[in-house]
Amino acid sequence: MTGKAIINSRPLVTVLMSVYDEKLLYLKQAVESILNQTYHNLEIIIVDDFCGQDCAGMLEDYAKKDRRIFLIKNSQNMGLTKSLNTGLKYVHGTYIARMDSDDISVPDRIEQQVRFMERHKDVAVCGTLLCNAENGERIKILRYSASMRVRAVRMMLYNAGAAHPSAMIRTEFLKKNHIRYNEAFHRAQDYALWSEIIYRGGKMHILPKVMLKYRMHEGQISSAFHEEQVQCARAVRIQNLERHLNDSLSEREKKRYHALAEQILAGTFRDDIKLILKIQSGVHGVHPGILKKELLMNWWARGIRAVRNKEGAGAGYFWNRYALSIARPDNLIYAFLYFVLKI
């Protein structure tokens, strides 16, 4: 480990970053976007995940120039999940601000998030909106204003949590609930982390402001390891579902559920509906009414997507008792919120 004494014995915010062979320009922009924050009471933990000489040299230079930087060097490449857990061992801050080595935080990101977290002591995670780092276009994050009861249900379908590199996490909540990154997941580690936080009662809020410029390029984890990302996300999805089910799903049912959640047409509609009814009747620990509505909205979203993509969703997909239950007044209101207001 290198780096001089940290600025305070208990700094308010710990910025946590892991680096592995990043482009030097991207790394420079990422680190300096943190060093130049309007909020100065920081410690910056950077895990050098066995970088090459150029990246390692740049990190060492930064650590020598700024006493807030605490540099940890892995003796071999450990991957993002394990590297973040290594960094968590050295956290002193009241809050942990995640940061990726190729993104750019806007100058007042941390100040805005600290202000919100200080005013809302019941919130465990505060995320922000994103824009493309290259062209400034806002990246769509649908339904970011959902309630926690809705978010808990949606985590059984997809990652409905905050954008990982934009997140600020309350350290006390992690320690109290013994939560860290699940090292069983080399990818989709944020999906697993958010699931643990939400299902242990942690509240999450997304600030309706663009506070992070997100880098979209071929080298990033979510592109280079897409298949592994998908498989890890599916494992988290099933874990989230089965923790709320009385009975486990068969392998065939799991595959069908993934197709439903990912809005892919596969198999027969009758078997899909049978699985949905099984889930609805055997669930516990989440709001059953919201679960029914979310599954119904997902059904219609999948059908609409299939029609647009000319994938063969015929009239039978929409003209059946289950699909037509959307005509109930309460379901119509929910559909308006879901499809029109995007809540």
Coordinates of N, CA, C and O in Angstrom, one line a residue, residues 88-244:
L88 N -13.1 -2.4 0.6 CA -14.1 -2.2 1.7 C -13.5 -2.4 3.0 O -13.9 -1.8 4.0
K89 N -12.4 -3.2 3.1 CA -11.8 -3.4 4.4 C -11.1 -2.2 5.0 O -10.9 -2.1 6.2
Y90 N -10.8 -1.2 4.1 CA -10.1 0.0 4.6 C -10.9 1.2 4.6 O -10.4 2.3 4.8
V91 N -12.2 1.1 4.5 CA -13.1 2.2 4.4 C -13.2 2.9 5.8 O -13.5 2.2 6.8
H92 N -13.0 4.2 5.9 CA -13.3 4.9 7.1 C -14.5 5.9 7.0 O -15.0 6.4 8.0
G93 N -15.0 6.1 5.8 CA -16.0 7.1 5.6 C -17.4 6.7 6.1 O -17.7 5.5 6.2
T94 N -18.2 7.7 6.4 CA -19.6 7.5 6.7 C -20.3 7.0 5.5 O -21.3 6.2 5.6
Y95 N -19.9 7.4 4.3 CA -20.5 7.0 3.0 C -19.4 6.5 2.1 O -18.2 6.9 2.2
I96 N -19.8 5.6 1.2 CA -18.9 5.0 0.2 C -19.5 5.5 -1.2 O -20.6 5.2 -1.5
A97 N -18.6 6.2 -1.9 CA -19.0 6.6 -3.2 C -18.3 5.7 -4.2 O -17.1 5.7 -4.3
R98 N -19.1 5.0 -5.0 CA -18.4 4.1 -6.0 C -18.0 5.0 -7.2 O -18.7 6.0 -7.6
M99 N -17.0 4.5 -7.9 CA -16.5 5.2 -9.0 C -15.7 4.2 -9.9 O -14.9 3.4 -9.4
D100 N -16.0 4.2 -11.2 CA -15.3 3.3 -12.1 C -14.1 4.1 -12.7 O -14.1 5.3 -12.8
S101 N -13.2 3.3 -13.2 CA -11.9 3.9 -13.6 C -11.9 4.6 -15.0 O -10.9 5.1 -15.5
D102 N -13.1 4.6 -15.6 CA -13.2 5.2 -17.0 C -14.3 6.2 -17.0 O -14.6 6.8 -18.1
D103 N -15.0 6.4 -15.9 CA -16.2 7.4 -15.9 C -15.7 8.7 -15.4 O -14.6 8.9 -14.9
I104 N -16.6 9.7 -15.5 CA -16.3 11.1 -15.0 C -17.4 11.5 -14.1 O -18.6 11.6 -14.5
S105 N -17.1 11.9 -12.9 CA -18.1 12.5 -12.0 C -18.2 14.0 -12.2 O -17.1 14.6 -12.3
V106 N -19.4 14.5 -12.3 CA -19.5 16.0 -12.4 C -19.0 16.6 -11.1 O -19.0 15.9 -10.0
P107 N -18.5 17.8 -11.1 CA -17.8 18.4 -10.0 C -18.6 18.4 -8.7 O -18.0 18.3 -7.6
D108 N -19.9 18.5 -8.7 CA -20.6 18.5 -7.4 C -21.4 17.3 -7.1 O -22.3 17.2 -6.3
R109 N -21.0 16.2 -7.8 CA -21.7 14.9 -7.6 C -21.7 14.5 -6.1 O -22.8 14.3 -5.5
I110 N -20.6 14.4 -5.5 CA -20.5 14.0 -4.1 C -21.1 14.9 -3.1 O -21.8 14.5 -2.2
E111 N -21.0 16.2 -3.4 CA -21.6 17.2 -2.5 C -23.1 17.0 -2.5 O -23.8 17.1 -1.5
Q112 N -23.7 16.8 -3.7 CA -25.2 16.7 -3.9 C -25.6 15.4 -3.2 O -26.6 15.4 -2.5
Q113 N -24.9 14.3 -3.3 CA -25.3 13.1 -2.7 C -25.1 13.1 -1.2 O -26.0 12.6 -0.5
V114 N -24.1 13.7 -0.7 CA -23.9 13.8 0.8 C -25.0 14.6 1.4 O -25.6 14.3 2.4
R115 N -25.4 15.7 0.7 CA -26.5 16.6 1.2 C -27.8 15.8 1.3 O -28.5 15.9 2.3
F116 N -28.0 15.0 0.3 CA -29.3 14.2 0.3 C -29.2 13.1 1.4 O -30.2 12.9 2.2
M117 N -28.1 12.4 1.5 CA -28.0 11.4 2.5 C -28.0 11.9 4.0 O -28.6 11.2 4.9
E118 N -27.5 13.1 4.2 CA -27.5 13.7 5.5 C -28.9 14.1 5.9 O -29.3 14.1 7.1
R119 N -29.7 14.4 4.9 CA -31.1 14.8 5.2 C -32.1 13.6 5.2 O -33.2 13.8 5.7
H120 N -31.6 12.5 4.7 CA -32.5 11.3 4.7 C -31.8 10.1 5.3 O -31.2 9.3 4.6
K121 N -31.8 10.1 6.6 CA -31.0 9.1 7.3 C -31.5 7.7 7.1 O -30.8 6.7 7.4
D122 N -32.7 7.5 6.6 CA -33.3 6.2 6.3 C -32.8 5.6 5.0 O -33.2 4.4 4.7
V123 N -32.1 6.4 4.2 CA -31.7 5.9 2.8 C -30.4 5.2 2.9 O -29.4 5.8 3.5
A124 N -30.3 4.0 2.3 CA -29.0 3.3 2.4 C -28.2 3.5 1.1 O -27.0 3.5 1.2
V125 N -28.8 3.8 0.0 CA -28.1 4.0 -1.3 C -28.7 5.1 -2.0 O -30.0 5.3 -2.2
C126 N -27.9 6.0 -2.5 CA -28.3 7.1 -3.3 C -27.5 7.1 -4.7 O -26.3 7.2 -4.7
G127 N -28.3 6.9 -5.8 CA -27.7 6.9 -7.1 C -28.0 8.2 -7.8 O -28.7 9.1 -7.3
T128 N -27.6 8.3 -9.1 CA -27.9 9.5 -9.9 C -28.2 9.0 -11.3 O -28.0 7.8 -11.7
L129 N -28.6 9.9 -12.1 CA -28.8 9.7 -13.6 C -27.4 9.8 -14.3 O -26.4 10.3 -13.7
L130 N -27.3 9.3 -15.5 CA -26.1 9.2 -16.3 C -26.2 9.9 -17.6 O -27.4 10.0 -18.1
C131 N -25.1 10.3 -18.2 CA -25.1 10.7 -19.6 C -23.9 10.0 -20.2 O -23.0 9.5 -19.6
N132 N -23.9 9.9 -21.5 CA -22.8 9.3 -22.3 C -21.6 10.3 -22.2 O -21.7 11.5 -22.5
A133 N -20.5 9.7 -21.8 CA -19.3 10.6 -21.6 C -18.7 11.1 -22.9 O -18.0 12.2 -22.9
E134 N -19.1 10.5 -24.0 CA -18.6 10.9 -25.3 C -19.4 12.1 -25.9 O -18.8 13.0 -26.5
N135 N -20.7 12.0 -25.9 CA -21.5 12.9 -26.6 C -22.5 13.7 -25.6 O -23.2 14.6 -26.1
G136 N -22.5 13.4 -24.4 CA -23.4 14.1 -23.4 C -24.8 13.7 -23.4 O -25.6 14.2 -22.7
E137 N -25.2 12.7 -24.3 CA -26.6 12.3 -24.3 C -27.0 11.6 -23.1 O -26.3 10.7 -22.6
R138 N -28.2 11.9 -22.5 CA -28.6 11.3 -21.3 C -28.9 9.8 -21.6 O -29.5 9.4 -22.6
I139 N -28.5 8.9 -20.7 CA -28.7 7.5 -20.8 C -30.0 7.2 -20.0 O -30.2 7.6 -18.9
K140 N -30.9 6.5 -20.7 CA -32.2 6.3 -20.1 C -32.1 5.3 -19.0 O -31.6 4.2 -19.2
I141 N -32.6 5.7 -17.9 CA -32.8 4.7 -16.7 C -34.3 4.8 -16.4 O -34.8 5.7 -15.8
L142 N -35.0 3.8 -16.9 CA -36.4 3.8 -16.8 C -36.9 3.5 -15.3 O -36.2 2.7 -14.6
R143 N -38.0 4.1 -14.9 CA -38.6 3.8 -13.7 C -37.8 4.0 -12.5 O -37.8 3.3 -11.5
Y144 N -36.9 5.0 -12.5 CA -36.0 5.2 -11.4 C -36.6 5.8 -10.2 O -36.1 5.8 -9.1
S145 N -37.9 6.3 -10.3 CA -38.6 6.9 -9.2 C -39.5 5.9 -8.5 O -40.4 6.3 -7.7
A146 N -39.4 4.6 -8.8 CA -40.3 3.6 -8.2 C -40.2 3.5 -6.7 O -39.1 3.8 -6.1
S147 N -41.3 3.2 -6.0 CA -41.3 3.0 -4.6 C -40.5 1.7 -4.2 O -40.2 0.9 -5.1
M148 N -40.1 1.6 -3.0 CA -39.3 0.5 -2.6 C -40.1 -0.8 -2.7 O -39.5 -1.9 -3.0
R149 N -41.4 -0.8 -2.4 CA -42.2 -2.0 -2.6 C -42.2 -2.5 -4.0 O -42.1 -3.7 -4.3
V150 N -42.3 -1.6 -5.0 CA -42.2 -1.9 -6.4 C -40.8 -2.4 -6.8 O -40.6 -3.3 -7.5
R151 N -39.8 -1.7 -6.3 CA -38.4 -2.0 -6.6 C -38.1 -3.4 -6.1 O -37.4 -4.2 -6.8
A152 N -38.6 -3.8 -4.9 CA -38.3 -5.1 -4.4 C -38.9 -6.2 -5.3 O -38.2 -7.2 -5.5
V153 N -40.0 -6.0 -5.9 CA -40.6 -6.9 -6.9 C -39.8 -6.9 -8.1 O -39.5 -8.0 -8.7
R154 N -39.4 -5.8 -8.6 CA -38.7 -5.7 -9.9 C -37.3 -6.3 -9.8 O -36.8 -6.8 -10.8
M155 N -36.7 -6.4 -8.6 CA -35.4 -7.0 -8.5 C -35.6 -8.5 -8.8 O -34.6 -9.2 -9.0
M156 N -36.8 -9.1 -8.7 CA -37.0 -10.5 -9.1 C -37.1 -10.7 -10.6 O -37.1 -11.8 -11.1
L157 N -37.1 -9.6 -11.3 CA -37.2 -9.6 -12.8 C -35.9 -9.1 -13.4 O -35.4 -9.7 -14.4
Y158 N -35.4 -8.0 -12.9 CA -34.2 -7.4 -13.5 C -33.5 -6.5 -12.4 O -34.1 -6.3 -11.3
N159 N -32.3 -6.0 -12.7 CA -31.6 -5.1 -11.8 C -32.3 -3.7 -11.8 O -32.1 -2.9 -12.7
A160 N -33.1 -3.5 -10.8 CA -33.8 -2.3 -10.7 C -33.2 -1.3 -9.7 O -33.8 -0.4 -9.2
G161 N -31.9 -1.5 -9.5 CA -31.1 -0.7 -8.5 C -30.5 0.5 -9.2 O -30.6 0.7 -10.4
A162 N -29.7 1.2 -8.4 CA -29.0 2.4 -8.9 C -27.9 1.9 -9.9 O -27.3 0.8 -9.9
A163 N -27.5 2.9 -10.8 CA -26.3 2.6 -11.7 C -25.1 2.6 -10.8 O -24.8 3.5 -10.0
H164 N -24.4 1.4 -10.8 CA -23.4 1.1 -9.8 C -22.3 2.2 -9.7 O -22.0 2.7 -8.5
P165 N -21.7 2.8 -10.8 CA -20.7 3.8 -10.6 C -21.2 5.1 -10.1 O -20.4 6.0 -9.8
S166 N -22.5 5.3 -10.0 CA -23.1 6.6 -9.6 C -23.5 6.5 -8.1 O -23.9 7.5 -7.5
A167 N -23.3 5.3 -7.5 CA -23.9 5.1 -6.2 C -23.1 5.6 -5.0 O -21.9 5.6 -5.0
M168 N -23.8 6.1 -4.0 CA -23.3 6.4 -2.7 C -24.0 5.5 -1.7 O -25.2 5.5 -1.7
I169 N -23.2 4.8 -0.8 CA -23.8 3.8 0.1 C -23.5 4.2 1.5 O -22.4 4.7 1.8
R170 N -24.5 4.0 2.4 CA -24.3 4.3 3.8 C -23.4 3.1 4.4 O -23.9 2.0 4.5
T171 N -22.2 3.4 4.8 CA -21.3 2.4 5.4 C -21.9 1.7 6.5 O -21.8 0.4 6.6
E172 N -22.6 2.4 7.4 CA -23.2 1.8 8.6 C -24.2 0.7 8.3 O -24.2 -0.4 8.9
F173 N -24.9 0.9 7.2 CA -25.9 -0.2 6.8 C -25.2 -1.4 6.4 O -25.7 -2.5 6.7
L174 N -24.1 -1.3 5.6 CA -23.4 -2.5 5.2 C -22.8 -3.2 6.4 O -22.9 -4.5 6.5
K175 N -22.2 -2.5 7.3 CA -21.6 -3.2 8.5 C -22.7 -3.8 9.4 O -22.5 -4.9 9.9
K176 N -23.8 -3.1 9.6 CA -24.8 -3.6 10.5 C -25.4 -4.9 10.0 O -25.7 -5.8 10.7
N177 N -25.5 -5.0 8.7 CA -26.1 -6.2 8.0 C -25.1 -7.2 7.5 O -25.5 -8.1 6.8
H178 N -23.8 -6.9 7.7 CA -22.8 -7.8 7.3 C -22.8 -8.0 5.8 O -22.8 -9.2 5.3
I179 N -23.0 -6.9 5.0 CA -23.1 -7.0 3.6 C -21.8 -6.6 2.9 O -21.2 -5.6 3.3
R180 N -21.4 -7.4 1.9 CA -20.3 -7.0 1.1 C -20.6 -7.6 -0.3 O -21.7 -8.2 -0.5
Y181 N -19.7 -7.4 -1.2 CA -20.0 -7.9 -2.6 C -19.9 -9.4 -2.5 O -19.0 -10.0 -1.9
N182 N -20.8 -10.1 -3.2 CA -20.9 -11.5 -3.3 C -19.8 -12.0 -4.3 O -20.0 -11.9 -5.5
E183 N -18.8 -12.7 -3.8 CA -17.7 -13.1 -4.7 C -18.0 -14.3 -5.6 O -17.2 -14.7 -6.4
A184 N -19.2 -14.8 -5.4 CA -19.7 -15.9 -6.3 C -20.0 -15.3 -7.7 O -20.1 -16.1 -8.7
F185 N -20.2 -14.0 -7.7 CA -20.6 -13.3 -9.0 C -19.4 -12.4 -9.5 O -19.2 -11.4 -8.9
H186 N -18.8 -12.9 -10.5 CA -17.7 -12.1 -11.1 C -18.2 -10.9 -11.9 O -17.5 -9.9 -12.0
R187 N -19.4 -11.1 -12.4 CA -20.1 -10.0 -13.1 C -21.4 -9.7 -12.4 O -21.8 -10.5 -11.5
A188 N -22.1 -8.7 -12.8 CA -23.4 -8.3 -12.2 C -23.3 -8.3 -10.6 O -24.3 -8.5 -9.9
Q189 N -22.1 -7.9 -10.1 CA -22.0 -7.8 -8.7 C -22.8 -6.7 -8.0 O -23.2 -6.8 -6.9
D190 N -23.2 -5.7 -8.8 CA -24.0 -4.6 -8.3 C -25.5 -5.1 -8.1 O -26.1 -4.8 -7.1
Y191 N -26.0 -6.0 -9.1 CA -27.3 -6.6 -9.0 C -27.4 -7.4 -7.7 O -28.4 -7.3 -6.9
A192 N -26.4 -8.2 -7.4 CA -26.4 -9.0 -6.2 C -26.3 -8.1 -4.9 O -27.0 -8.3 -3.9
L193 N -25.5 -7.0 -5.0 CA -25.4 -6.1 -3.8 C -26.7 -5.4 -3.5 O -27.1 -5.3 -2.4
W194 N -27.2 -4.8 -4.6 CA -28.5 -4.1 -4.4 C -29.6 -5.0 -3.9 O -30.4 -4.6 -3.1
S195 N -29.6 -6.3 -4.3 CA -30.6 -7.2 -3.9 C -30.5 -7.4 -2.4 O -31.5 -7.4 -1.6
E196 N -29.3 -7.6 -1.9 CA -29.1 -7.8 -0.5 C -29.5 -6.6 0.3 O -30.1 -6.7 1.4
I197 N -29.1 -5.5 -0.2 CA -29.5 -4.2 0.6 C -31.0 -4.0 0.6 O -31.6 -3.8 1.7
I198 N -31.7 -4.2 -0.5 CA -33.1 -4.0 -0.6 C -33.9 -5.0 0.2 O -34.8 -4.7 1.0
Y199 N -33.5 -6.3 0.1 CA -34.2 -7.3 0.8 C -33.9 -7.4 2.3 O -34.5 -8.1 3.1
R200 N -32.9 -6.6 2.8 CA -32.7 -6.4 4.2 C -33.2 -5.1 4.7 O -32.9 -4.6 5.8
G201 N -34.1 -4.5 3.9 CA -34.8 -3.3 4.3 C -34.2 -1.9 4.0 O -34.6 -0.9 4.4
G202 N -33.1 -2.0 3.2 CA -32.4 -0.7 2.8 C -33.2 0.0 1.8 O -33.7 -0.5 0.8
K203 N -33.3 1.3 2.0 CA -34.0 2.2 1.0 C -33.0 2.7 0.0 O -31.9 3.0 0.3
M204 N -33.5 2.9 -1.2 CA -32.7 3.4 -2.3 C -33.4 4.6 -3.0 O -34.6 4.6 -3.2
H205 N -32.6 5.6 -3.3 CA -33.2 6.8 -4.0 C -32.2 7.1 -5.2 O -31.0 7.1 -5.0
I206 N -32.8 7.5 -6.3 CA -32.1 8.0 -7.4 C -32.3 9.5 -7.6 O -33.4 9.9 -7.8
L207 N -31.3 10.3 -7.5 CA -31.4 11.7 -7.7 C -31.7 12.0 -9.2 O -31.1 11.4 -10.0
P208 N -32.7 12.8 -9.4 CA -33.1 13.0 -10.8 C -32.2 14.0 -11.5 O -32.7 15.0 -12.2
K209 N -30.9 13.8 -11.4 CA -30.0 14.7 -12.0 C -28.8 13.9 -12.6 O -28.4 12.9 -12.1
V210 N -28.3 14.3 -13.7 CA -27.1 13.7 -14.3 C -25.9 14.1 -13.6 O -25.5 15.3 -13.6
M211 N -25.3 13.1 -12.8 CA -24.2 13.4 -12.0 C -22.9 12.6 -12.4 O -21.9 12.7 -11.8
L212 N -23.1 11.7 -13.4 CA -22.0 10.9 -13.8 C -22.0 10.8 -15.3 O -23.0 10.5 -16.0
K213 N -20.8 10.9 -15.9 CA -20.6 10.7 -17.3 C -20.1 9.3 -17.5 O -19.0 9.0 -17.2
Y214 N -20.9 8.5 -18.1 CA -20.6 7.1 -18.2 C -20.0 6.7 -19.5 O -20.4 7.1 -20.6
R215 N -18.9 6.0 -19.4 CA -18.1 5.7 -20.6 C -18.7 4.4 -21.3 O -18.8 3.4 -20.6
M216 N -19.0 4.5 -22.5 CA -19.5 3.4 -23.3 C -18.5 3.0 -24.4 O -18.4 3.8 -25.4
H217 N -17.8 1.9 -24.2 CA -16.8 1.5 -25.2 C -16.6 0.0 -25.1 O -17.0 -0.7 -24.2
E218 N -15.9 -0.5 -26.1 CA -15.8 -2.0 -26.2 C -15.0 -2.7 -25.1 O -15.2 -3.8 -24.8
G219 N -14.2 -1.9 -24.5 CA -13.3 -2.5 -23.4 C -14.0 -2.7 -22.1 O -13.4 -3.4 -21.2
Q220 N -15.1 -2.1 -21.9 CA -15.7 -2.2 -20.6 C -16.3 -3.6 -20.2 O -16.6 -4.3 -21.1
I221 N -16.4 -3.8 -19.0 CA -16.9 -5.2 -18.5 C -18.2 -5.6 -19.2 O -18.3 -6.7 -19.6
S222 N -19.1 -4.7 -19.2 CA -20.5 -5.1 -19.6 C -20.5 -5.4 -21.1 O -21.4 -6.1 -21.6
S223 N -19.5 -5.1 -21.9 CA -19.4 -5.4 -23.3 C -18.5 -6.6 -23.5 O -18.9 -7.6 -24.2
A224 N -17.3 -6.6 -23.0 CA -16.3 -7.6 -23.3 C -16.7 -9.0 -22.7 O -16.3 -10.0 -23.2
F225 N -17.5 -9.0 -21.6 CA -17.8 -10.2 -21.0 C -19.4 -10.4 -20.9 O -19.9 -10.7 -19.9
H226 N -20.0 -10.1 -22.1 CA -21.5 -10.0 -22.1 C -22.1 -11.3 -21.7 O -23.0 -11.3 -20.8
E227 N -21.7 -12.4 -22.2 CA -22.3 -13.7 -21.9 C -22.2 -14.0 -20.4 O -23.1 -14.5 -19.7
E228 N -21.0 -13.8 -19.8 CA -20.8 -14.0 -18.4 C -21.7 -13.1 -17.6 O -22.2 -13.5 -16.5
Q229 N -21.8 -11.9 -18.0 CA -22.7 -10.9 -17.4 C -24.1 -11.4 -17.4 O -24.8 -11.3 -16.3
V230 N -24.6 -11.9 -18.5 CA -25.9 -12.4 -18.6 C -26.1 -13.6 -17.6 O -27.2 -13.6 -16.9
Q231 N -25.2 -14.5 -17.6 CA -25.4 -15.7 -16.7 C -25.3 -15.3 -15.3 O -26.1 -15.9 -14.5
C232 N -24.5 -14.4 -14.9 CA -24.5 -14.0 -13.5 C -25.8 -13.2 -13.1 O -26.3 -13.5 -12.0
A233 N -26.2 -12.4 -14.0 CA -27.5 -11.7 -13.7 C -28.6 -12.7 -13.6 O -29.5 -12.5 -12.8
R234 N -28.6 -13.7 -14.4 CA -29.7 -14.7 -14.3 C -29.6 -15.5 -13.0 O -30.7 -15.8 -12.4
A235 N -28.4 -15.7 -12.5 CA -28.3 -16.4 -11.2 C -28.8 -15.6 -10.1 O -29.5 -16.1 -9.2
V236 N -28.5 -14.2 -10.2 CA -29.0 -13.3 -9.1 C -30.6 -13.3 -9.2 O -31.3 -13.3 -8.2
R237 N -31.1 -13.2 -10.4 CA -32.6 -13.2 -10.6 C -33.2 -14.4 -10.0 O -34.2 -14.2 -9.2
I238 N -32.7 -15.6 -10.2 CA -33.3 -16.8 -9.7 C -33.2 -16.8 -8.1 O -34.1 -17.2 -7.4
Q239 N -32.0 -16.3 -7.7 CA -31.8 -16.3 -6.2 C -32.8 -15.3 -5.6 O -33.4 -15.7 -4.5
N240 N -33.1 -14.2 -6.2 CA -34.1 -13.2 -5.7 C -35.5 -13.8 -5.7 O -36.3 -13.6 -4.8
L241 N -35.8 -14.5 -6.8 CA -37.1 -15.1 -6.9 C -37.3 -16.2 -5.9 O -38.3 -16.2 -5.2
E242 N -36.4 -17.1 -5.8 CA -36.5 -18.3 -4.9 C -36.5 -18.0 -3.4 O -37.0 -18.7 -2.6
R243 N -35.9 -16.9 -3.1 CA -35.9 -16.5 -1.7 C -37.3 -16.0 -1.2 O -37.6 -15.9 0.0
H244 N -38.2 -15.8 -2.2 CA -39.5 -15.4 -1.9 C -40.6 -16.5 -2.3 O -41.8 -16.2 -2.3

